[in-house]
PDB file of C-alpha atoms in Angstrom:
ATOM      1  CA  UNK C  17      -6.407 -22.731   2.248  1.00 50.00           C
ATOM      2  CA  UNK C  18      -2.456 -22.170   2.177  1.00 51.00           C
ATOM      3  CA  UNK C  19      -1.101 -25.506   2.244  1.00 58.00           C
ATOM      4  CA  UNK C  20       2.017 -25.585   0.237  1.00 71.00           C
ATOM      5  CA  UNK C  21       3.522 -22.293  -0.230  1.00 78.00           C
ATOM      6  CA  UNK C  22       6.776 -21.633   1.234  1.00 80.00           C
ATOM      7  CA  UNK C  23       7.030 -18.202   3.357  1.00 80.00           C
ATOM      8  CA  UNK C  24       9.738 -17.179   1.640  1.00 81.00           C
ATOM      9  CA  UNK C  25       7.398 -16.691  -1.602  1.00 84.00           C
ATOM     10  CA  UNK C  26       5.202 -14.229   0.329  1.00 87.00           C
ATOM     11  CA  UNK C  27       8.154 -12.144   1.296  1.00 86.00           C
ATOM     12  CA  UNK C  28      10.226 -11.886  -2.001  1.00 86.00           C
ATOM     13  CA  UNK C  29       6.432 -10.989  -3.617  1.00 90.00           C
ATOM     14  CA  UNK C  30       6.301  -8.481  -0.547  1.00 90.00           C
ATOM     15  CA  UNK C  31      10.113  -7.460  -1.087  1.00 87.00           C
ATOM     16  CA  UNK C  32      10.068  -7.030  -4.831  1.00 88.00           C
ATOM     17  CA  UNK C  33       6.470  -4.951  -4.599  1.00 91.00           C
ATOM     18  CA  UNK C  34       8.349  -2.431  -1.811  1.00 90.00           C
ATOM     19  CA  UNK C  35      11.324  -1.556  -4.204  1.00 87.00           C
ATOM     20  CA  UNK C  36       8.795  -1.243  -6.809  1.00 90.00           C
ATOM     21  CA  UNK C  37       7.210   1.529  -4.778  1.00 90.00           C
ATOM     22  CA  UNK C  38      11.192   2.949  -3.598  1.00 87.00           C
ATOM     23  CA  UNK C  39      11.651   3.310  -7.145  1.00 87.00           C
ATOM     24  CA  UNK C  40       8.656   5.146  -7.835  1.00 88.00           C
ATOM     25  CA  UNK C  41       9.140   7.136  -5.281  1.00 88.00           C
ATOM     26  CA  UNK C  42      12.593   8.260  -6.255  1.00 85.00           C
ATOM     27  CA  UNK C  43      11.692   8.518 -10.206  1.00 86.00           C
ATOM     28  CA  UNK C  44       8.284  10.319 -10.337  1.00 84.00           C
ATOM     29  CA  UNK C  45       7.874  13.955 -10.141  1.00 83.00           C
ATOM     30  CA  UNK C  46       3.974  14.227 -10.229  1.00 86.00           C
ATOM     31  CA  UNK C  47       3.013  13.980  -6.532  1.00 88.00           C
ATOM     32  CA  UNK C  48       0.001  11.704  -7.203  1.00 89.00           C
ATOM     33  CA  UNK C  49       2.217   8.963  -8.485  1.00 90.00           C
ATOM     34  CA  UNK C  50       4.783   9.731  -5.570  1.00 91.00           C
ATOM     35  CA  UNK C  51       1.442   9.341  -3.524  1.00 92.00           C
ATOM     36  CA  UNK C  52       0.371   5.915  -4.628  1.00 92.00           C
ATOM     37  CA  UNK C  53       4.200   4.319  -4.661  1.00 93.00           C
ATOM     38  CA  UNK C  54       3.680   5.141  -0.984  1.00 93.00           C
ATOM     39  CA  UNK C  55       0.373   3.319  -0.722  1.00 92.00           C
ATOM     40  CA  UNK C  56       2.550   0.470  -2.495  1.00 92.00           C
ATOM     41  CA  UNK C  57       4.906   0.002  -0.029  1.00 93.00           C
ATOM     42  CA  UNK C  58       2.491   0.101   2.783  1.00 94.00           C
ATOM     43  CA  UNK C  59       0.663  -2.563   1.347  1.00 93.00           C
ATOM     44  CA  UNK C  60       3.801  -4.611   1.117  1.00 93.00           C
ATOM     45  CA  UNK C  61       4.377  -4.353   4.285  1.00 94.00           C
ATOM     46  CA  UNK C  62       0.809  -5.502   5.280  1.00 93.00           C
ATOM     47  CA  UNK C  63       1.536  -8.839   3.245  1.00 93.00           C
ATOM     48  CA  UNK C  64       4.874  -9.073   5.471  1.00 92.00           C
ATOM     49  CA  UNK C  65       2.621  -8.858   8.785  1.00 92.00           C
ATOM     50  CA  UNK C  66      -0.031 -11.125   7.721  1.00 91.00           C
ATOM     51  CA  UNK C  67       2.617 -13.697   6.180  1.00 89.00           C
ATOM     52  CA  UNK C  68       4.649 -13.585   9.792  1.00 88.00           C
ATOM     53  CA  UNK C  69       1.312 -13.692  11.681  1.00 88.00           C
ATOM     54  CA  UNK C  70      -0.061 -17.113   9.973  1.00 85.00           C
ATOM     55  CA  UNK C  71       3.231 -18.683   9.815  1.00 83.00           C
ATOM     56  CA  UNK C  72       4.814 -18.133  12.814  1.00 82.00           C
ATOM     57  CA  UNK C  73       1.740 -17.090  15.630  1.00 80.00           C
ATOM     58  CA  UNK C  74      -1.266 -18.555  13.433  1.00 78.00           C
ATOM     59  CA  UNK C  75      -3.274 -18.370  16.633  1.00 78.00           C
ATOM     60  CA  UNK C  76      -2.900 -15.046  17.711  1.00 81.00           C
ATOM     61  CA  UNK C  77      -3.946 -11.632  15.737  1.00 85.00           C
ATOM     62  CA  UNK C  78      -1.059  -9.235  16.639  1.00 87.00           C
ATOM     63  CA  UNK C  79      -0.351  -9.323  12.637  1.00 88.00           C
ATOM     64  CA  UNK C  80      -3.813  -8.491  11.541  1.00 90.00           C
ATOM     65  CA  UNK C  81      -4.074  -5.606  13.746  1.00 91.00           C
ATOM     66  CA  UNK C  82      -0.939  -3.902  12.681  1.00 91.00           C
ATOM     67  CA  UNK C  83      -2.523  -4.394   9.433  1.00 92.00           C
ATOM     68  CA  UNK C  84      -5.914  -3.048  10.409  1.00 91.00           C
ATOM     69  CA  UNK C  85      -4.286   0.026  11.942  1.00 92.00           C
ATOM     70  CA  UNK C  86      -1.504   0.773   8.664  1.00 93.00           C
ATOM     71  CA  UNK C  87      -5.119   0.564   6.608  1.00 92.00           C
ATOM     72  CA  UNK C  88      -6.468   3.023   9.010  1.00 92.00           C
ATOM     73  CA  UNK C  89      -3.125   5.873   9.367  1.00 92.00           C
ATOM     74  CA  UNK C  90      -2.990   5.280   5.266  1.00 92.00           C
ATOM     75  CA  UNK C  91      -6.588   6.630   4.902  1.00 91.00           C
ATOM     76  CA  UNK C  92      -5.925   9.465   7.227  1.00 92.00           C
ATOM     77  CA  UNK C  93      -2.512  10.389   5.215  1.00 92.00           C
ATOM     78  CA  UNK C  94      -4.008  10.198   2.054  1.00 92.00           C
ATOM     79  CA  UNK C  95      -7.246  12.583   2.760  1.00 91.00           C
ATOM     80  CA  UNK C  96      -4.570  15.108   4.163  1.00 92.00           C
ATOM     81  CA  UNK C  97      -2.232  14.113   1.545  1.00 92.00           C
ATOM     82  CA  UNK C  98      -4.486  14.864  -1.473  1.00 91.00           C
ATOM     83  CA  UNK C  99      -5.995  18.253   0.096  1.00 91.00           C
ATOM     84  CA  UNK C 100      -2.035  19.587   0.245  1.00 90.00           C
ATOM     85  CA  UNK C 101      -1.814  18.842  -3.119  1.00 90.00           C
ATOM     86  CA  UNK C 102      -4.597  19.980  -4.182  1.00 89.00           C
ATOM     87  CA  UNK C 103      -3.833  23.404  -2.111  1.00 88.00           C
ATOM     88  CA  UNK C 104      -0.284  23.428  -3.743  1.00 87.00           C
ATOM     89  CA  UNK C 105      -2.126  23.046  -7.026  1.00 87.00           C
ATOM     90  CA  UNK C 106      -4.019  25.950  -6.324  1.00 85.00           C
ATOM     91  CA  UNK C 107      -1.074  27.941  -5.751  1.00 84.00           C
ATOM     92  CA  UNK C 108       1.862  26.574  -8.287  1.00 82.00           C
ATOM     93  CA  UNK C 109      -0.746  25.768 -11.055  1.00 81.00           C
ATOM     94  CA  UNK C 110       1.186  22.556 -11.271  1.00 79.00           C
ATOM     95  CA  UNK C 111       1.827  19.561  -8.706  1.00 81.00           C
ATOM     96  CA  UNK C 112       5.222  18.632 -10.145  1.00 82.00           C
ATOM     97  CA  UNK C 113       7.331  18.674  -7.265  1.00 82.00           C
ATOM     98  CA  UNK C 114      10.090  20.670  -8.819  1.00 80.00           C
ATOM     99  CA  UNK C 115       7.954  23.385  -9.512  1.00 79.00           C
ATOM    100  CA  UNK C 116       6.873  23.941  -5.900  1.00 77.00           C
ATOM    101  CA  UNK C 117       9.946  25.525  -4.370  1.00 79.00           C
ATOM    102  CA  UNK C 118       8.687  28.185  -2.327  1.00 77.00           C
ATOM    103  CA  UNK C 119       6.929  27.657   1.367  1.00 72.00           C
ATOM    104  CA  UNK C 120       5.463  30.945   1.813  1.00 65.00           C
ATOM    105  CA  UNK C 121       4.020  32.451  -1.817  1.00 54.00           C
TER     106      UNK C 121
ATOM    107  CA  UNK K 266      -1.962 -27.525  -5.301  1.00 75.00           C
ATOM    108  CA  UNK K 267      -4.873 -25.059  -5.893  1.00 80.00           C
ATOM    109  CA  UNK K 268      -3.698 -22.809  -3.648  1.00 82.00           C
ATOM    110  CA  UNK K 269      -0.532 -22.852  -4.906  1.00 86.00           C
ATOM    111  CA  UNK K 270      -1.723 -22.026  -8.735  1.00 89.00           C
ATOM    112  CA  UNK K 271      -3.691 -18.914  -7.278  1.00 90.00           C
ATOM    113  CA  UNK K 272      -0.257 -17.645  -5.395  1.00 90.00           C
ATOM    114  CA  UNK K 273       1.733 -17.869  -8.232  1.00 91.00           C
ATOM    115  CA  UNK K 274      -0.901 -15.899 -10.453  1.00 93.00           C
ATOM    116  CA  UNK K 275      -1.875 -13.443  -7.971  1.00 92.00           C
ATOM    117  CA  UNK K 276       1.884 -12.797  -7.177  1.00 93.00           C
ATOM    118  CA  UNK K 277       2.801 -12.320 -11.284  1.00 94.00           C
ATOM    119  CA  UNK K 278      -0.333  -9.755 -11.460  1.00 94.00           C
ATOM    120  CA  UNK K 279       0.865  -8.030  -8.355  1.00 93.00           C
ATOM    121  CA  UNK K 280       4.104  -7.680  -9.573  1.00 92.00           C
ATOM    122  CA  UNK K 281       3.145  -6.627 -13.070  1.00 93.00           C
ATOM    123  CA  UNK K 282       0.287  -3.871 -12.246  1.00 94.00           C
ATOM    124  CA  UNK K 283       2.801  -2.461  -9.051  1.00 93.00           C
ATOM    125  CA  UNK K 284       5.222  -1.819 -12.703  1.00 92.00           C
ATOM    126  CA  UNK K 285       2.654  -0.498 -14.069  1.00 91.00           C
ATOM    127  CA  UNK K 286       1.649   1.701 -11.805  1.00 90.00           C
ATOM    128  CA  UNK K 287       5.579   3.277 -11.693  1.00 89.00           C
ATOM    129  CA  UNK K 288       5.819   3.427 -15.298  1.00 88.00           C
ATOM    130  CA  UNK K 289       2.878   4.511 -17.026  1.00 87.00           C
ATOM    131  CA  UNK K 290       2.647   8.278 -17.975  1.00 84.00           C
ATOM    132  CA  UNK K 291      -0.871   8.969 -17.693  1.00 85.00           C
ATOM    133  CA  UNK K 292      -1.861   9.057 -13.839  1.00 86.00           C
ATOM    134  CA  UNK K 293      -5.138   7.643 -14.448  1.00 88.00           C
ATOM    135  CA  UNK K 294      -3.900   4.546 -15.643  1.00 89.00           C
ATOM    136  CA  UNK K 295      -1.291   4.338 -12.483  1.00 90.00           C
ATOM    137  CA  UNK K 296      -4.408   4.480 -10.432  1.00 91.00           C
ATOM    138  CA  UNK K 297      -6.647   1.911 -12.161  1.00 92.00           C
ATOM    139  CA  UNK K 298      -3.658  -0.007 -12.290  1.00 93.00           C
ATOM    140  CA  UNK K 299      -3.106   0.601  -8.525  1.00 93.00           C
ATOM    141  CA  UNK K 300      -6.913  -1.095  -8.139  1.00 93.00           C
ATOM    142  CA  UNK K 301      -5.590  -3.858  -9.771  1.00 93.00           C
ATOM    143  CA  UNK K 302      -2.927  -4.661  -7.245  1.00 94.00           C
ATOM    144  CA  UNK K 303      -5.170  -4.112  -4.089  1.00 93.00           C
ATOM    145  CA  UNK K 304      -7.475  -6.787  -5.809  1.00 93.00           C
ATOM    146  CA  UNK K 305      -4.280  -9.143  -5.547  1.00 94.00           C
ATOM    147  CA  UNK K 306      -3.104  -8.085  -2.178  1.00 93.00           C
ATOM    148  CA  UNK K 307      -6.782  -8.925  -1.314  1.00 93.00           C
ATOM    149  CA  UNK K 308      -6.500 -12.532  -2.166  1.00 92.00           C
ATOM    150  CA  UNK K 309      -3.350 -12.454  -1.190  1.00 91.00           C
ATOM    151  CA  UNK K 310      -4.729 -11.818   2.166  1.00 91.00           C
ATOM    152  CA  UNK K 311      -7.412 -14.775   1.913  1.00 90.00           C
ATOM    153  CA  UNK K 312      -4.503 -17.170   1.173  1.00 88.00           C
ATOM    154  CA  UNK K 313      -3.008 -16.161   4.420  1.00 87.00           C
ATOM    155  CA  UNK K 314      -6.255 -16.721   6.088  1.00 85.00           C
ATOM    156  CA  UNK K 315      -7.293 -12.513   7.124  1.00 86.00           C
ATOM    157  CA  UNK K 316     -10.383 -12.914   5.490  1.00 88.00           C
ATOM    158  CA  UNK K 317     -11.873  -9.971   6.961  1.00 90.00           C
ATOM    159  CA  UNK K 318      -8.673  -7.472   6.047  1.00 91.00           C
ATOM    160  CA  UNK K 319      -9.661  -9.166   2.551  1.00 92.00           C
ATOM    161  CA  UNK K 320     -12.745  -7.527   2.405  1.00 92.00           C
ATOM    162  CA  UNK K 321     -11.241  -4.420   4.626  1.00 90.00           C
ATOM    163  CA  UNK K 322      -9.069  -4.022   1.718  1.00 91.00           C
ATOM    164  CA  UNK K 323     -10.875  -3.673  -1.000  1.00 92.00           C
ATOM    165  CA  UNK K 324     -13.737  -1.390   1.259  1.00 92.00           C
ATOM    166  CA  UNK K 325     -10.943   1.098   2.123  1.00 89.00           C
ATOM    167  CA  UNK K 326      -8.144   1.076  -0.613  1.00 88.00           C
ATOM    168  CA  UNK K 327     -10.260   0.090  -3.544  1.00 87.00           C
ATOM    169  CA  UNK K 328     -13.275   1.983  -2.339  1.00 88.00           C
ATOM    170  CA  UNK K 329     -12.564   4.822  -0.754  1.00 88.00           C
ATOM    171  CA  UNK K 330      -8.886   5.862  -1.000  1.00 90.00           C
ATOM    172  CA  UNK K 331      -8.687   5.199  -4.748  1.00 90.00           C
ATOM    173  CA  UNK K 332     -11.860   6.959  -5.405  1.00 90.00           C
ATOM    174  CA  UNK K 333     -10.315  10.006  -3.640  1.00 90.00           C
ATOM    175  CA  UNK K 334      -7.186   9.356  -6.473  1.00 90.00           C
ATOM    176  CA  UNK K 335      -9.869   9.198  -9.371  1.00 90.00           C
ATOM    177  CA  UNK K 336     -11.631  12.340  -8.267  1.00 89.00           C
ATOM    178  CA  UNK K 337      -8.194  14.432  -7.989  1.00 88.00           C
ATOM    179  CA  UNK K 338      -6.506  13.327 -10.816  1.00 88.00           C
ATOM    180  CA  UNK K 339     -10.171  14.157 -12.790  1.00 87.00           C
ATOM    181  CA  UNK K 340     -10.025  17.346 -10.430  1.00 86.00           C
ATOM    182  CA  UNK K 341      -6.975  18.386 -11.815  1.00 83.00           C
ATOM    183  CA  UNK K 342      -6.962  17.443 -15.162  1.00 77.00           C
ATOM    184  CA  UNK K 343      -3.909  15.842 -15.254  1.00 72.00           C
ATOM    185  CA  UNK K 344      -4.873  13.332 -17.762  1.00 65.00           C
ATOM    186  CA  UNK K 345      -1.897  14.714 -19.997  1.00 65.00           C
ATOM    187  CA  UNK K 346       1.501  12.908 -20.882  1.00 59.00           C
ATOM    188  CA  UNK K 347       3.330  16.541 -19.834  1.00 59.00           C
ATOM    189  CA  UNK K 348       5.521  15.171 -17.423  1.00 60.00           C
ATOM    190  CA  UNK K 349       8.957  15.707 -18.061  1.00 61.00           C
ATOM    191  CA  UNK K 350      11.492  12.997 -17.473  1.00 63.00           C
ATOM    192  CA  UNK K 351      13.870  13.041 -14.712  1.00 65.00           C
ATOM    193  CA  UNK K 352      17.637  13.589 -15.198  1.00 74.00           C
ATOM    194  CA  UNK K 353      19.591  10.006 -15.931  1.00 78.00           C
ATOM    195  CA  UNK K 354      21.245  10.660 -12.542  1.00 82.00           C
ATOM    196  CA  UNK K 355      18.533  10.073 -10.349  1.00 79.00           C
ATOM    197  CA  UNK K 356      17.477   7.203 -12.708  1.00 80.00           C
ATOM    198  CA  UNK K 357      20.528   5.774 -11.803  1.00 84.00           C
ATOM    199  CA  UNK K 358      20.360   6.636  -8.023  1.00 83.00           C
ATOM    200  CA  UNK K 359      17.096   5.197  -7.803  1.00 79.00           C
ATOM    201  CA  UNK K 360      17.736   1.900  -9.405  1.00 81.00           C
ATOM    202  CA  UNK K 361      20.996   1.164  -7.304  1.00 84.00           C
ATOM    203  CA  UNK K 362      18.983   2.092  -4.342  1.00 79.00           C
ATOM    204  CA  UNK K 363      15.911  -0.302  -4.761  1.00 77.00           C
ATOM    205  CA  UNK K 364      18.120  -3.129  -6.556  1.00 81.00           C
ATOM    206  CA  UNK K 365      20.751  -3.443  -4.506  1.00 81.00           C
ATOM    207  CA  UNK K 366      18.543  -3.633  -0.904  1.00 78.00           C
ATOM    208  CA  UNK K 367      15.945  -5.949  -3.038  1.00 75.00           C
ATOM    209  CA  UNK K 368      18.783  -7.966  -4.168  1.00 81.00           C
ATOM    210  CA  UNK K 369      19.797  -7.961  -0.564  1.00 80.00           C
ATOM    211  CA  UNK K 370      16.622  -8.846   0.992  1.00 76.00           C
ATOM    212  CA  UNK K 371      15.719 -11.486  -1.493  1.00 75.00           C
ATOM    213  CA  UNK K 372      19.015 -13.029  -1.172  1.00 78.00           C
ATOM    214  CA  UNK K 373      18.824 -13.279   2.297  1.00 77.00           C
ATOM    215  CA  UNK K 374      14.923 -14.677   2.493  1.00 72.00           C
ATOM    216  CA  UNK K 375      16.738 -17.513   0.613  1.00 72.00           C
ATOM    217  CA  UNK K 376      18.823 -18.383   2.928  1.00 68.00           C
ATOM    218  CA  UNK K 377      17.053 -18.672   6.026  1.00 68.00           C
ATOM    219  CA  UNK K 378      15.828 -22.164   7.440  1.00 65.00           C
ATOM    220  CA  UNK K 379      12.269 -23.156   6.727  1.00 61.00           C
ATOM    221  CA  UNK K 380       9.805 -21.361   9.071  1.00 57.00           C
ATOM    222  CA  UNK K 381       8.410 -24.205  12.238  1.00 57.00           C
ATOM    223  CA  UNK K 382       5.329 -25.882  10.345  1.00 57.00           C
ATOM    224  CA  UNK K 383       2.506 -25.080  12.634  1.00 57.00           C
ATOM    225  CA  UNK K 384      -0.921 -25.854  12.929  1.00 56.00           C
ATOM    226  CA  UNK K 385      -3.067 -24.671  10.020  1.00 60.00           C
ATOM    227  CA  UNK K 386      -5.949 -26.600  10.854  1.00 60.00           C
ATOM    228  CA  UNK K 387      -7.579 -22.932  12.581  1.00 67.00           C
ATOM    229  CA  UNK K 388      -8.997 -21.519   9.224  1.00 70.00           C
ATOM    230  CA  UNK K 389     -11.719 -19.279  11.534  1.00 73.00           C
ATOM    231  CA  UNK K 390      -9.019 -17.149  13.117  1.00 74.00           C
ATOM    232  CA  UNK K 391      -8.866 -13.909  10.893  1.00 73.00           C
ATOM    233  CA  UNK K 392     -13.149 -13.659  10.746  1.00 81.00           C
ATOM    234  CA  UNK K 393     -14.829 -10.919  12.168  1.00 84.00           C
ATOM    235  CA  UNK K 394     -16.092 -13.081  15.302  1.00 85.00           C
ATOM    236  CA  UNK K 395     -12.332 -13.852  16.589  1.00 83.00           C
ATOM    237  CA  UNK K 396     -11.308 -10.405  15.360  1.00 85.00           C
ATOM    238  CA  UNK K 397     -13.625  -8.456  17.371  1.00 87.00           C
ATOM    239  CA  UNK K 398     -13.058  -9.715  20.617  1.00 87.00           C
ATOM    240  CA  UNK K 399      -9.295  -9.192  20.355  1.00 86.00           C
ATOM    241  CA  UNK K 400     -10.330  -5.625  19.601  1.00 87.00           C
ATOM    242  CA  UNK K 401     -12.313  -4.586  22.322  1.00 89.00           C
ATOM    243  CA  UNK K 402     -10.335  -6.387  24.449  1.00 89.00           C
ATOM    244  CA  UNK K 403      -6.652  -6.473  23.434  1.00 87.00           C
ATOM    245  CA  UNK K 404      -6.400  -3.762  21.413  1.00 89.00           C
ATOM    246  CA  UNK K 405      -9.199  -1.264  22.402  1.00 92.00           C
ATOM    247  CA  UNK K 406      -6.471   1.919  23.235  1.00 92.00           C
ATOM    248  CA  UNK K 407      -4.919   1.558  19.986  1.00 90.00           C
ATOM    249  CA  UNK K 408      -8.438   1.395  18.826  1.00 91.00           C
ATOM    250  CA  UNK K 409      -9.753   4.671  20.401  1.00 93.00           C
ATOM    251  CA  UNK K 410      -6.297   6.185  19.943  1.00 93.00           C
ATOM    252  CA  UNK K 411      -7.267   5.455  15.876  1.00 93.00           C
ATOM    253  CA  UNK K 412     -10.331   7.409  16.203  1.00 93.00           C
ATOM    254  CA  UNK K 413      -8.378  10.428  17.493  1.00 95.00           C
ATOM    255  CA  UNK K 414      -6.483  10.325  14.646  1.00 94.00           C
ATOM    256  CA  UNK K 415      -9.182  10.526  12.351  1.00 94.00           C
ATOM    257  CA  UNK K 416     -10.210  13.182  14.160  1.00 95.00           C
ATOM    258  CA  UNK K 417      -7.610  14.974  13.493  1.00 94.00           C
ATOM    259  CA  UNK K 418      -6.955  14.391  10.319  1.00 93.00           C
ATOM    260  CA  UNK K 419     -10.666  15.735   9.244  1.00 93.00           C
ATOM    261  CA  UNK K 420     -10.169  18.935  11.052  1.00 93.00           C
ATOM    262  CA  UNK K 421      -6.556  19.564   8.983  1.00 92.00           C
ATOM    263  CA  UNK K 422      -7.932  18.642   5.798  1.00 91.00           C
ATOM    264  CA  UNK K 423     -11.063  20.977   6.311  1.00 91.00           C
ATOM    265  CA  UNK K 424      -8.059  23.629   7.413  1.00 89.00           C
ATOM    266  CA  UNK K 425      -5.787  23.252   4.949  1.00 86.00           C
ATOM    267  CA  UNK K 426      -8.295  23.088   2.267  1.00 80.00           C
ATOM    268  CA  UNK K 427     -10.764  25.385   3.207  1.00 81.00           C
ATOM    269  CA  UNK K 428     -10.269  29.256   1.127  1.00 70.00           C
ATOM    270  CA  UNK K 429      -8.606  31.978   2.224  1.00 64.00           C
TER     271      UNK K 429
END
């Protein structure tokens, strides 16, 4: 496969998917949303790895193991991720970030 | 030429559902739009030859991480349009902060020299085969240090969500 496409493609998709995800991040207020913008931009940089790792090393595998491992730490943030919220839920009632304003209740 | 055709579709999905995913109000439809764009990155991945984080991809993101999404936004019943909008200042904010370093980025991809052409003619690199020798023998401390880690992060979830 991959023949003809410039690397430069894969990075503006990559680029243009992250601030996407900065966006959402900023914008939101529910914190599943704010959740999955940061799943966004850690697939975006995945695409950056893998693009840099066939275009520049295509015989080694550094790439696809930073990309293994980001898979593997964003599985393990999001379990902990989504029982917080759904602790803070239990708590506020809500999971608008606004709303929770108090550490101890 | 083929190959070519596929990035240019799978790139305008991407692109499109990652929108989506910011700007629609119901949460379930930012997650099954969030499927949507792990299906892309997945063949985005087979066009840069990681055929096995393809199929990692859609295992763990699409399988499992987005089923956790599903089951806490169903959880919760949060499949209202209550959420209030955010003040036009942070609007503002938060489109001069991801325009202006996209603009920057972008701009600056296009000015770089073409990347050194190297040889594609090693399509087998990113299958399991190749992929599992590096790991137990490149990368095997990273790889038990990742375990660990899961560890971990099972005990704190079963802490922080267990009852009072």
């Amino acid at each position: 496969m991959n023949t003809g496409i410039p690397l430069e493609y894969f990075l503006i998709t990559a680029t243009l998917m992250f601030f996407v995800g900065v966006y959402g991040f900023m914008t939101r207020k529910n914190m599943i949303t704010i959740l999955m913008s940061v799943e966004l931009m850690l697939n975006a940089v995945n695409i950056n790895f893998l693009s840099f790792n066939r275009y520049l090393f295509p015989g080694q595998l550094e790439g696809h193991f930073f990309a293994l491992f980001i898979i593997a730490v964003a599985a393990a943030e999001a379990a902990v991720a989504i029982a917080i919220i759904i602790n803070i839920y239990r708590h506020f009632q809500s999971i608008d970030v606004e709303k929770a304003d108090e550490m101890k209740y | 030429m083929f190959s070519t055709i596929l990035f240019y579709i799978l790139s305008v999905i991407l692109v499109f559902s990652s929108l989506m995913v910011i700007f629609s109000r119901k949460p379930i439809n930012s997650v099954l739009f969030l499927i949507v764009s792990f299906f892309a990155i997945s063949g985005h991945y087979i066009l840069l030859n990681a055929q096995f984080l393809a199929v990692v991809n859609i295992i763990v993101y699409a399988g499992a991480i987005m089923v956790l999404f599903l089951f806490t936004v169903m959880l919760l019943n949060l499949n209202k349009e209550t959420e209030p909008k955010k003040s036009a200042l942070v609007k503002i904010i938060a489109v001069i902060t991801g325009c202006l370093l996209a603009v920057t980025l972008v701009g600056s991809l296009k000015g770089i020299d073409n990347a050194p052409v190297q040889d594609f003619s090693d399509n087998s690199i990113g299958l399991i085969k190749n992929l599992g020798k590096t790991l137990f023998t490149d990368f095997l401390v990273p790889f038990e240090l990742t375990s660990v880690l899961f560890l971990a992060s099972i005990v704190g979830t079963l802490m922080i969500g267990k009852k009072e």
